[in-house]
């Protein structure tokens, strides 16, 4: 049994979807599988791993990120926004810690000279949610 499944290699039964529901569409790319796992556990379901399965997962295909490159503005926004949404939904008493975690990430970005990432994270902390505005600039 595991707490956090990896979304690139999940399989569930029809019964699971009937009882737990579909993945929450409020997320995109980040935290939706963790949300699903928590809701499953709340319904008494276990989340496990199939040790003999094999999955080829091309890292970064969904996000466009190369292993040695920083995340795009769109991805940075989504990750930050979804982190806060996840904490607000499941761990509201820890929401301030999630904000501090993001603030620390913003400070690290600033210290590394990545002011674009710093600005995006700070906007999300201030309440910005519409990450799709960053898609136009990535094409």
PDB file of C-alpha atoms in Angstrom:
ATOM      1  CA  UNK A   1       0.000   0.000   0.000  1.00  0.00           C
ATOM      2  CA  UNK A   2       1.239   3.490  -0.867  1.00  0.00           C
ATOM      3  CA  UNK A   3       0.163   7.052  -0.090  1.00  0.00           C
ATOM      4  CA  UNK A   4       1.126   8.818  -3.291  1.00  0.00           C
ATOM      5  CA  UNK A   5       0.591   7.096  -6.639  1.00  0.00           C
ATOM      6  CA  UNK A   6       2.405   8.216  -9.765  1.00  0.00           C
ATOM      7  CA  UNK A   7      -0.102   9.476 -12.320  1.00  0.00           C
ATOM      8  CA  UNK A   8       1.791   8.272 -15.387  1.00  0.00           C
ATOM      9  CA  UNK A   9       1.135   4.635 -14.510  1.00  0.00           C
ATOM     10  CA  UNK A  10      -2.237   4.323 -12.815  1.00  0.00           C
ATOM     11  CA  UNK A  11      -4.943   1.808 -13.441  1.00  0.00           C
ATOM     12  CA  UNK A  12      -8.236   1.524 -11.566  1.00  0.00           C
ATOM     13  CA  UNK A  13     -11.403  -0.524 -11.773  1.00  0.00           C
ATOM     14  CA  UNK A  14     -14.805   0.678 -12.906  1.00  0.00           C
ATOM     15  CA  UNK A  15     -15.974   0.054  -9.336  1.00  0.00           C
ATOM     16  CA  UNK A  16     -13.243   2.384  -8.043  1.00  0.00           C
ATOM     17  CA  UNK A  17     -14.468   5.193 -10.305  1.00  0.00           C
ATOM     18  CA  UNK A  18     -18.085   4.519  -9.324  1.00  0.00           C
ATOM     19  CA  UNK A  19     -17.273   4.767  -5.623  1.00  0.00           C
ATOM     20  CA  UNK A  20     -14.501   7.382  -5.532  1.00  0.00           C
ATOM     21  CA  UNK A  21     -15.387   9.399  -8.615  1.00  0.00           C
ATOM     22  CA  UNK A  22     -13.227  10.658 -11.428  1.00  0.00           C
ATOM     23  CA  UNK A  23     -10.082  12.699 -10.992  1.00  0.00           C
ATOM     24  CA  UNK A  24     -10.761  16.246  -9.864  1.00  0.00           C
ATOM     25  CA  UNK A  25     -10.665  18.560 -12.881  1.00  0.00           C
ATOM     26  CA  UNK A  26      -9.714  21.581 -10.769  1.00  0.00           C
ATOM     27  CA  UNK A  27      -6.102  20.459 -11.145  1.00  0.00           C
ATOM     28  CA  UNK A  28      -4.080  20.068 -14.305  1.00  0.00           C
ATOM     29  CA  UNK A  29      -0.856  18.031 -14.387  1.00  0.00           C
ATOM     30  CA  UNK A  30      -0.002  18.302 -10.697  1.00  0.00           C
ATOM     31  CA  UNK A  31      -1.656  16.884  -7.559  1.00  0.00           C
ATOM     32  CA  UNK A  32      -4.711  15.289  -9.219  1.00  0.00           C
ATOM     33  CA  UNK A  33      -3.484  11.752  -8.530  1.00  0.00           C
ATOM     34  CA  UNK A  34      -2.732  12.609  -4.907  1.00  0.00           C
ATOM     35  CA  UNK A  35      -6.215  14.145  -4.559  1.00  0.00           C
ATOM     36  CA  UNK A  36      -7.686  10.943  -6.014  1.00  0.00           C
ATOM     37  CA  UNK A  37      -5.683   8.743  -3.637  1.00  0.00           C
ATOM     38  CA  UNK A  38      -6.802  10.705  -0.590  1.00  0.00           C
ATOM     39  CA  UNK A  39     -10.443  10.539  -1.674  1.00  0.00           C
ATOM     40  CA  UNK A  40     -10.030   6.784  -2.231  1.00  0.00           C
ATOM     41  CA  UNK A  41      -8.629   6.288   1.263  1.00  0.00           C
ATOM     42  CA  UNK A  42     -11.492   8.357   2.689  1.00  0.00           C
ATOM     43  CA  UNK A  43     -13.846   5.829   1.039  1.00  0.00           C
ATOM     44  CA  UNK A  44     -11.949   2.906   2.558  1.00  0.00           C
ATOM     45  CA  UNK A  45     -10.086   1.966  -0.620  1.00  0.00           C
ATOM     46  CA  UNK A  46      -6.429   1.072  -0.636  1.00  0.00           C
ATOM     47  CA  UNK A  47      -3.936   2.474  -3.093  1.00  0.00           C
ATOM     48  CA  UNK A  48      -1.266   0.032  -4.089  1.00  0.00           C
ATOM     49  CA  UNK A  49       1.423  -0.745  -6.555  1.00  0.00           C
ATOM     50  CA  UNK A  50       1.737  -3.447  -9.199  1.00  0.00           C
ATOM     51  CA  UNK A  51       5.367  -4.461  -8.891  1.00  0.00           C
ATOM     52  CA  UNK A  52       5.499  -6.477 -12.116  1.00  0.00           C
ATOM     53  CA  UNK A  53       4.091  -3.797 -14.399  1.00  0.00           C
ATOM     54  CA  UNK A  54       6.327  -1.880 -16.777  1.00  0.00           C
ATOM     55  CA  UNK A  55       5.615   1.633 -17.986  1.00  0.00           C
ATOM     56  CA  UNK A  56       7.663   3.773 -20.340  1.00  0.00           C
ATOM     57  CA  UNK A  57       7.282   7.367 -19.216  1.00  0.00           C
ATOM     58  CA  UNK A  58       9.048  10.021 -21.246  1.00  0.00           C
ATOM     59  CA  UNK A  59       9.861  12.600 -18.561  1.00  0.00           C
ATOM     60  CA  UNK A  60       8.705  16.061 -19.505  1.00  0.00           C
ATOM     61  CA  UNK A  61       6.506  15.182 -22.500  1.00  0.00           C
ATOM     62  CA  UNK A  62       3.390  16.663 -20.871  1.00  0.00           C
ATOM     63  CA  UNK A  63       5.165  19.696 -19.515  1.00  0.00           C
ATOM     64  CA  UNK A  64       7.701  20.338 -22.250  1.00  0.00           C
ATOM     65  CA  UNK A  65      10.435  20.364 -19.603  1.00  0.00           C
ATOM     66  CA  UNK A  66      13.881  19.014 -20.274  1.00  0.00           C
ATOM     67  CA  UNK A  67      15.679  17.464 -17.316  1.00  0.00           C
ATOM     68  CA  UNK A  68      18.359  20.169 -17.252  1.00  0.00           C
ATOM     69  CA  UNK A  69      16.069  23.150 -17.862  1.00  0.00           C
ATOM     70  CA  UNK A  70      13.868  25.174 -15.545  1.00  0.00           C
ATOM     71  CA  UNK A  71      10.101  24.818 -15.730  1.00  0.00           C
ATOM     72  CA  UNK A  72       8.157  27.015 -18.119  1.00  0.00           C
ATOM     73  CA  UNK A  73       6.069  29.864 -16.660  1.00  0.00           C
ATOM     74  CA  UNK A  74       2.875  27.873 -17.321  1.00  0.00           C
ATOM     75  CA  UNK A  75       4.185  24.809 -15.473  1.00  0.00           C
ATOM     76  CA  UNK A  76       5.552  26.880 -12.597  1.00  0.00           C
ATOM     77  CA  UNK A  77       2.179  28.569 -12.212  1.00  0.00           C
ATOM     78  CA  UNK A  78       0.260  25.267 -12.326  1.00  0.00           C
ATOM     79  CA  UNK A  79       2.504  23.575  -9.796  1.00  0.00           C
ATOM     80  CA  UNK A  80       2.283  26.492  -7.363  1.00  0.00           C
ATOM     81  CA  UNK A  81      -1.454  27.009  -7.814  1.00  0.00           C
ATOM     82  CA  UNK A  82      -2.255  23.311  -7.447  1.00  0.00           C
ATOM     83  CA  UNK A  83      -0.141  22.971  -4.319  1.00  0.00           C
ATOM     84  CA  UNK A  84      -2.186  25.685  -2.617  1.00  0.00           C
ATOM     85  CA  UNK A  85      -5.474  24.258  -3.891  1.00  0.00           C
ATOM     86  CA  UNK A  86      -4.526  20.795  -2.594  1.00  0.00           C
ATOM     87  CA  UNK A  87      -3.631  22.069   0.873  1.00  0.00           C
ATOM     88  CA  UNK A  88      -6.735  24.230   1.088  1.00  0.00           C
ATOM     89  CA  UNK A  89      -8.911  21.240   0.154  1.00  0.00           C
ATOM     90  CA  UNK A  90      -7.386  18.506   2.322  1.00  0.00           C
ATOM     91  CA  UNK A  91      -5.202  20.165   4.949  1.00  0.00           C
ATOM     92  CA  UNK A  92      -6.602  23.639   5.668  1.00  0.00           C
ATOM     93  CA  UNK A  93      -4.828  23.788   9.031  1.00  0.00           C
ATOM     94  CA  UNK A  94      -1.504  23.463   7.153  1.00  0.00           C
ATOM     95  CA  UNK A  95      -2.324  26.012   4.444  1.00  0.00           C
ATOM     96  CA  UNK A  96      -0.021  28.643   5.955  1.00  0.00           C
ATOM     97  CA  UNK A  97       2.838  26.145   5.794  1.00  0.00           C
ATOM     98  CA  UNK A  98       2.107  25.597   2.091  1.00  0.00           C
ATOM     99  CA  UNK A  99       2.302  29.361   1.596  1.00  0.00           C
ATOM    100  CA  UNK A 100       5.643  29.457   3.420  1.00  0.00           C
ATOM    101  CA  UNK A 101       6.894  26.566   1.300  1.00  0.00           C
ATOM    102  CA  UNK A 102       6.019  28.468  -1.872  1.00  0.00           C
ATOM    103  CA  UNK A 103       7.545  31.655  -0.513  1.00  0.00           C
ATOM    104  CA  UNK A 104      10.796  29.777   0.178  1.00  0.00           C
ATOM    105  CA  UNK A 105      10.712  28.428  -3.383  1.00  0.00           C
ATOM    106  CA  UNK A 106      10.204  31.964  -4.700  1.00  0.00           C
ATOM    107  CA  UNK A 107      13.174  33.190  -2.663  1.00  0.00           C
ATOM    108  CA  UNK A 108      15.370  30.370  -4.031  1.00  0.00           C
ATOM    109  CA  UNK A 109      14.334  31.313  -7.573  1.00  0.00           C
ATOM    110  CA  UNK A 110      15.157  34.954  -6.886  1.00  0.00           C
ATOM    111  CA  UNK A 111      18.539  34.045  -5.393  1.00  0.00           C
ATOM    112  CA  UNK A 112      19.345  32.019  -8.530  1.00  0.00           C
ATOM    113  CA  UNK A 113      18.433  34.988 -10.724  1.00  0.00           C
ATOM    114  CA  UNK A 114      15.219  33.417 -11.998  1.00  0.00           C
ATOM    115  CA  UNK A 115      13.057  36.504 -11.555  1.00  0.00           C
ATOM    116  CA  UNK A 116      10.351  35.195 -13.912  1.00  0.00           C
ATOM    117  CA  UNK A 117       9.701  32.175 -11.676  1.00  0.00           C
ATOM    118  CA  UNK A 118       9.901  34.386  -8.589  1.00  0.00           C
ATOM    119  CA  UNK A 119       7.207  36.727  -9.991  1.00  0.00           C
ATOM    120  CA  UNK A 120       4.908  33.862 -10.980  1.00  0.00           C
ATOM    121  CA  UNK A 121       5.099  32.191  -7.575  1.00  0.00           C
ATOM    122  CA  UNK A 122       4.507  35.494  -5.784  1.00  0.00           C
ATOM    123  CA  UNK A 123       1.464  36.155  -7.999  1.00  0.00           C
ATOM    124  CA  UNK A 124       0.058  32.719  -7.102  1.00  0.00           C
ATOM    125  CA  UNK A 125       0.644  33.386  -3.401  1.00  0.00           C
ATOM    126  CA  UNK A 126      -1.276  36.656  -3.848  1.00  0.00           C
ATOM    127  CA  UNK A 127      -4.234  34.752  -5.320  1.00  0.00           C
ATOM    128  CA  UNK A 128      -3.538  34.496  -9.059  1.00  0.00           C
ATOM    129  CA  UNK A 129      -5.169  31.377 -10.557  1.00  0.00           C
ATOM    130  CA  UNK A 130      -5.384  31.766 -14.354  1.00  0.00           C
ATOM    131  CA  UNK A 131      -2.213  29.967 -15.432  1.00  0.00           C
ATOM    132  CA  UNK A 132      -3.466  29.644 -19.013  1.00  0.00           C
ATOM    133  CA  UNK A 133      -2.308  33.212 -19.726  1.00  0.00           C
ATOM    134  CA  UNK A 134       1.236  31.819 -19.840  1.00  0.00           C
ATOM    135  CA  UNK A 135       0.473  29.331 -22.640  1.00  0.00           C
ATOM    136  CA  UNK A 136       0.375  31.980 -25.378  1.00  0.00           C
ATOM    137  CA  UNK A 137       3.938  33.036 -24.623  1.00  0.00           C
ATOM    138  CA  UNK A 138       5.287  29.477 -24.875  1.00  0.00           C
ATOM    139  CA  UNK A 139       4.381  28.751 -28.482  1.00  0.00           C
TER     140      UNK A 139
END
